Tab-separated table of C-alpha atoms and ligand atoms in Angstrom:
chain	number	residue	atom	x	y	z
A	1	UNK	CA	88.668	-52.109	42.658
A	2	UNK	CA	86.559	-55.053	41.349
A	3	UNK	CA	84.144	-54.207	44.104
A	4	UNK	CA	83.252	-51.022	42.149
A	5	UNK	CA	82.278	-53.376	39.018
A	6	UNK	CA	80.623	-56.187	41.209
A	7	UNK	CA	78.100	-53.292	42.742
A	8	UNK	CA	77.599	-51.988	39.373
A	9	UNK	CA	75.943	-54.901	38.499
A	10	UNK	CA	72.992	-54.119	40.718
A	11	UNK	CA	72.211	-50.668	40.174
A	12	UNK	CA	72.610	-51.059	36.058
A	13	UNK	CA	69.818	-54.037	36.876
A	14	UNK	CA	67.365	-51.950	38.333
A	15	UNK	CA	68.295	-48.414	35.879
A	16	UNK	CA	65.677	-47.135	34.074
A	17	UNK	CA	67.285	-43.411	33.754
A	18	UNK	CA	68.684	-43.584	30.344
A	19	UNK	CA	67.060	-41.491	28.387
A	20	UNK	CA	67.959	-38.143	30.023
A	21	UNK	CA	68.833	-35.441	27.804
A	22	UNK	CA	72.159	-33.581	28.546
A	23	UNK	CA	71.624	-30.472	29.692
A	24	UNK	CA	70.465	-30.546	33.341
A	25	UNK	CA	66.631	-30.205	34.035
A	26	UNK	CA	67.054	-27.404	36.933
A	27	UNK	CA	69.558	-25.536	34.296
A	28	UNK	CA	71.891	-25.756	37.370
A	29	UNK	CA	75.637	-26.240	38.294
A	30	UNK	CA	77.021	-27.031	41.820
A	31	UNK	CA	80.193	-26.042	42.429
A	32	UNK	CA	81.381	-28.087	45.245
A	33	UNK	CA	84.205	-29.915	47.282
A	34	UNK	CA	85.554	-33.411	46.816
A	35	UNK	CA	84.385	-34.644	49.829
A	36	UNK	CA	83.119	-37.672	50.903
A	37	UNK	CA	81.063	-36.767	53.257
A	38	UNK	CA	79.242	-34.064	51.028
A	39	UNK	CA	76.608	-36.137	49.131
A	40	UNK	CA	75.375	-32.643	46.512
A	41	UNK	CA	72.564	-35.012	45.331
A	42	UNK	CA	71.022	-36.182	48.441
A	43	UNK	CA	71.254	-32.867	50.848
A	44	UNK	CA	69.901	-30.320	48.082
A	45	UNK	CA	66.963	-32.393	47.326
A	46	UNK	CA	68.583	-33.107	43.816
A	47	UNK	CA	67.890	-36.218	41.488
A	48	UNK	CA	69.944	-37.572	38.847
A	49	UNK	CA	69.859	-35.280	35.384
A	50	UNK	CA	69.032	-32.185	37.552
A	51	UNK	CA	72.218	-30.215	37.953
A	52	UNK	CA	76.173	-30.493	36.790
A	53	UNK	CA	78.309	-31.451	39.753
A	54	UNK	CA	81.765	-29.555	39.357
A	55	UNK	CA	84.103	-31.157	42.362
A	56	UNK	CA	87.536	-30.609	43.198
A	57	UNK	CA	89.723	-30.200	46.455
A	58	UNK	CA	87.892	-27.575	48.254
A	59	UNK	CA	84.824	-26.696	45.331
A	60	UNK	CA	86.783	-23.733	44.460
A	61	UNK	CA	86.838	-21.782	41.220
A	62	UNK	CA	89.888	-22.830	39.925
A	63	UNK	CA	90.368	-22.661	36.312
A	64	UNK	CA	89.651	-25.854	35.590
A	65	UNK	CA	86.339	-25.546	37.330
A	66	UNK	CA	85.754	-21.880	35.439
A	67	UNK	CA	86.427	-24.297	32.193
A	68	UNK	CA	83.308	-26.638	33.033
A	69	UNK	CA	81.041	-23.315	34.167
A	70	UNK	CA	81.952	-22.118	30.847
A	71	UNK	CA	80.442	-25.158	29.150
A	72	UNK	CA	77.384	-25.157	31.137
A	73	UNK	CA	76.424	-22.008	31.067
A	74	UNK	CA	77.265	-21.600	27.485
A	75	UNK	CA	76.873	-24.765	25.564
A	76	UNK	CA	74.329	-26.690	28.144
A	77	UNK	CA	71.775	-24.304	29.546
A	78	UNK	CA	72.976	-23.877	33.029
A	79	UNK	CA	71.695	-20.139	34.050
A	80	UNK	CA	72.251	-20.601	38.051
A	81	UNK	CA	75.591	-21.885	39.613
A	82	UNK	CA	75.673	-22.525	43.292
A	83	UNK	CA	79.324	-22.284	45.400
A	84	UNK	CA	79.202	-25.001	48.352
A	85	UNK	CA	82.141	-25.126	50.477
A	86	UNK	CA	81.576	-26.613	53.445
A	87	UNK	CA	82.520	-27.130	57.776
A	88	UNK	CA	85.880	-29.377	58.424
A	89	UNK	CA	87.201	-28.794	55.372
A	90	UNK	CA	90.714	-30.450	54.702
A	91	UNK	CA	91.891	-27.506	52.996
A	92	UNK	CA	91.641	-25.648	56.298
A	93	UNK	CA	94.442	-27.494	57.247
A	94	UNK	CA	97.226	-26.855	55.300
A	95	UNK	CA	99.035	-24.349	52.993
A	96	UNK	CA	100.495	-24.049	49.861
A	97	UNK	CA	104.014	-23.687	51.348
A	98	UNK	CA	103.725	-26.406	53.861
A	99	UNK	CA	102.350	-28.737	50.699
A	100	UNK	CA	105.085	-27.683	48.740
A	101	UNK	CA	107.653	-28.827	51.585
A	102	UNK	CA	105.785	-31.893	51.612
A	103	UNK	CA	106.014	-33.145	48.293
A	104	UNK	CA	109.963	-32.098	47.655
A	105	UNK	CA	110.674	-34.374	50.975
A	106	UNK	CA	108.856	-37.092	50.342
A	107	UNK	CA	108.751	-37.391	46.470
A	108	UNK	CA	111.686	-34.833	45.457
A	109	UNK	CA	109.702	-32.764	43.036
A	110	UNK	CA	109.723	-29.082	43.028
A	111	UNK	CA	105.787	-27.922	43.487
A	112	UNK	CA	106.716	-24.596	43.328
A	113	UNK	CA	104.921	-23.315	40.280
A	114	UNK	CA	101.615	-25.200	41.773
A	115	UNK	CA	98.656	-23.230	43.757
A	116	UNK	CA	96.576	-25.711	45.780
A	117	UNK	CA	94.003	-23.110	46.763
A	118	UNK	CA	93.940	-24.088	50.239
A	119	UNK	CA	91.865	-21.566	52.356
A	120	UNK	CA	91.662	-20.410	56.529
A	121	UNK	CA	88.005	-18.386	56.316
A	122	UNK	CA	85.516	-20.761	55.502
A	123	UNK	CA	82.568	-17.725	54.042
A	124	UNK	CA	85.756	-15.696	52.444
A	125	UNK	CA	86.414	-18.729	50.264
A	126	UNK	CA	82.824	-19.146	49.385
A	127	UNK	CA	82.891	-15.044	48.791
A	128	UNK	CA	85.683	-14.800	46.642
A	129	UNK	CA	84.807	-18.216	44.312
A	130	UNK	CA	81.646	-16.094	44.179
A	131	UNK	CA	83.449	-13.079	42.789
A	132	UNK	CA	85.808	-15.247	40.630
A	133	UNK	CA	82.596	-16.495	38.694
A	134	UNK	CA	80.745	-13.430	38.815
A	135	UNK	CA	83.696	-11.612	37.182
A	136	UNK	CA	84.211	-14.248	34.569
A	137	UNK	CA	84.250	-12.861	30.839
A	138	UNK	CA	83.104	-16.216	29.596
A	139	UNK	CA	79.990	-16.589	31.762
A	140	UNK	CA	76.918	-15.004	30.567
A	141	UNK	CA	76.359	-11.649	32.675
A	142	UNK	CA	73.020	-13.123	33.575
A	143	UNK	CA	74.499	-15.992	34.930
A	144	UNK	CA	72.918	-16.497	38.606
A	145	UNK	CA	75.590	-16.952	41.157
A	146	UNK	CA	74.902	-17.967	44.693
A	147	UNK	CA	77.506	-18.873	47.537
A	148	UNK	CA	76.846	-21.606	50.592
A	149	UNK	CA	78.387	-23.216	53.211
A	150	UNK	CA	77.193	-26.804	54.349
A	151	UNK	CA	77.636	-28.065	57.363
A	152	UNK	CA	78.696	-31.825	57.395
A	153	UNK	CA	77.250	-32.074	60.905
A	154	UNK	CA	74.037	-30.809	60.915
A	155	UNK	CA	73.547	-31.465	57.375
A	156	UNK	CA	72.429	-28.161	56.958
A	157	UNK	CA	73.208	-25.706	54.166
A	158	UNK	CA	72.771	-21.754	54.869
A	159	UNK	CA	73.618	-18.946	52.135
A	160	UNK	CA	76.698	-16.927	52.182
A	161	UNK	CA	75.944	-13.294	51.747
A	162	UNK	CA	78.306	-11.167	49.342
A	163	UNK	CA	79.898	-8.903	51.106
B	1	ZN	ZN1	86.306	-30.030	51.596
């Protein structure tokens, strides 16, 4: 992974962003999946100190992810959180259980007390991260909480109504 450090080199030469304060200038959190292909920065018009980027496997509200929302909205200003989940998502394509069978085969560990939040309806997931938020006791009640799907083809993003 030296290549990470060698193209480090390059950017740090020409960075002149270091005196951003912490909270994020658009008082904004994105909620979104690991993906590669999803670049939040680039596609929402975004530049760097603008918004917290909360990523895991599928940008769902797990409660690790409901621990960072807490901290933004709380501790660093954040007053809008946006849900992106997007098209071909890998966790469309498998389930818990078949996961589960997975790892005890090929690493002989019992997974069964893990959740991996896989999901089959794409706007369902974004609905019900939505609602997970929404319903948070931590999270201010004010707290602005909007749901999307992008589409890693198009490079579009369109809104996810609550249903
Ligand atoms: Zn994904």
């Amino acid at each position: 992974m030296e290549v990470l450090i060698e193209r480090n080199r390059g950017f740090a030469a020409a960075f002149d962003q270091g005196d951003l304060p912490i909270p994020p200038a658009e008082r904004l959190a994105i909620l979104t999946c690991m993906d590669a292909r999803v670049d939040p920065l680039r596609a929402f018009g975004l530049r760097l100190g603008d918004a917290h980027m909360i990523r895991n496997a599928g940008g769902r509200a797990s409660d690790d992810a409901l621990r960072s929302l807490i901290i933004s909205a709380n501790l660093l200003q954040v007053r809008s959180v946006a849900v992106v989940h997007h098209t071909d998502c890998g966790m469309q394509t498998f389930t818990d259980e078949a996961l589960r069978t997975r790892l005890a085969e090929e690493l002989g560990v019992d997974a069964s007390g893990l959740r991996f939040l896989p999901f089959s309806d794409l706007e369902e997931s974004v609905r019900e991260d939505v609602r997970r938020i929404r319903s948070s006791p931590f999270l201010p009640p004010d707290l602005v909480v909007g749901g999307f799907v992008y589409d890693v083809r198009s490079g579009l993003l369109r809104e996810v109504p609550s249903a």
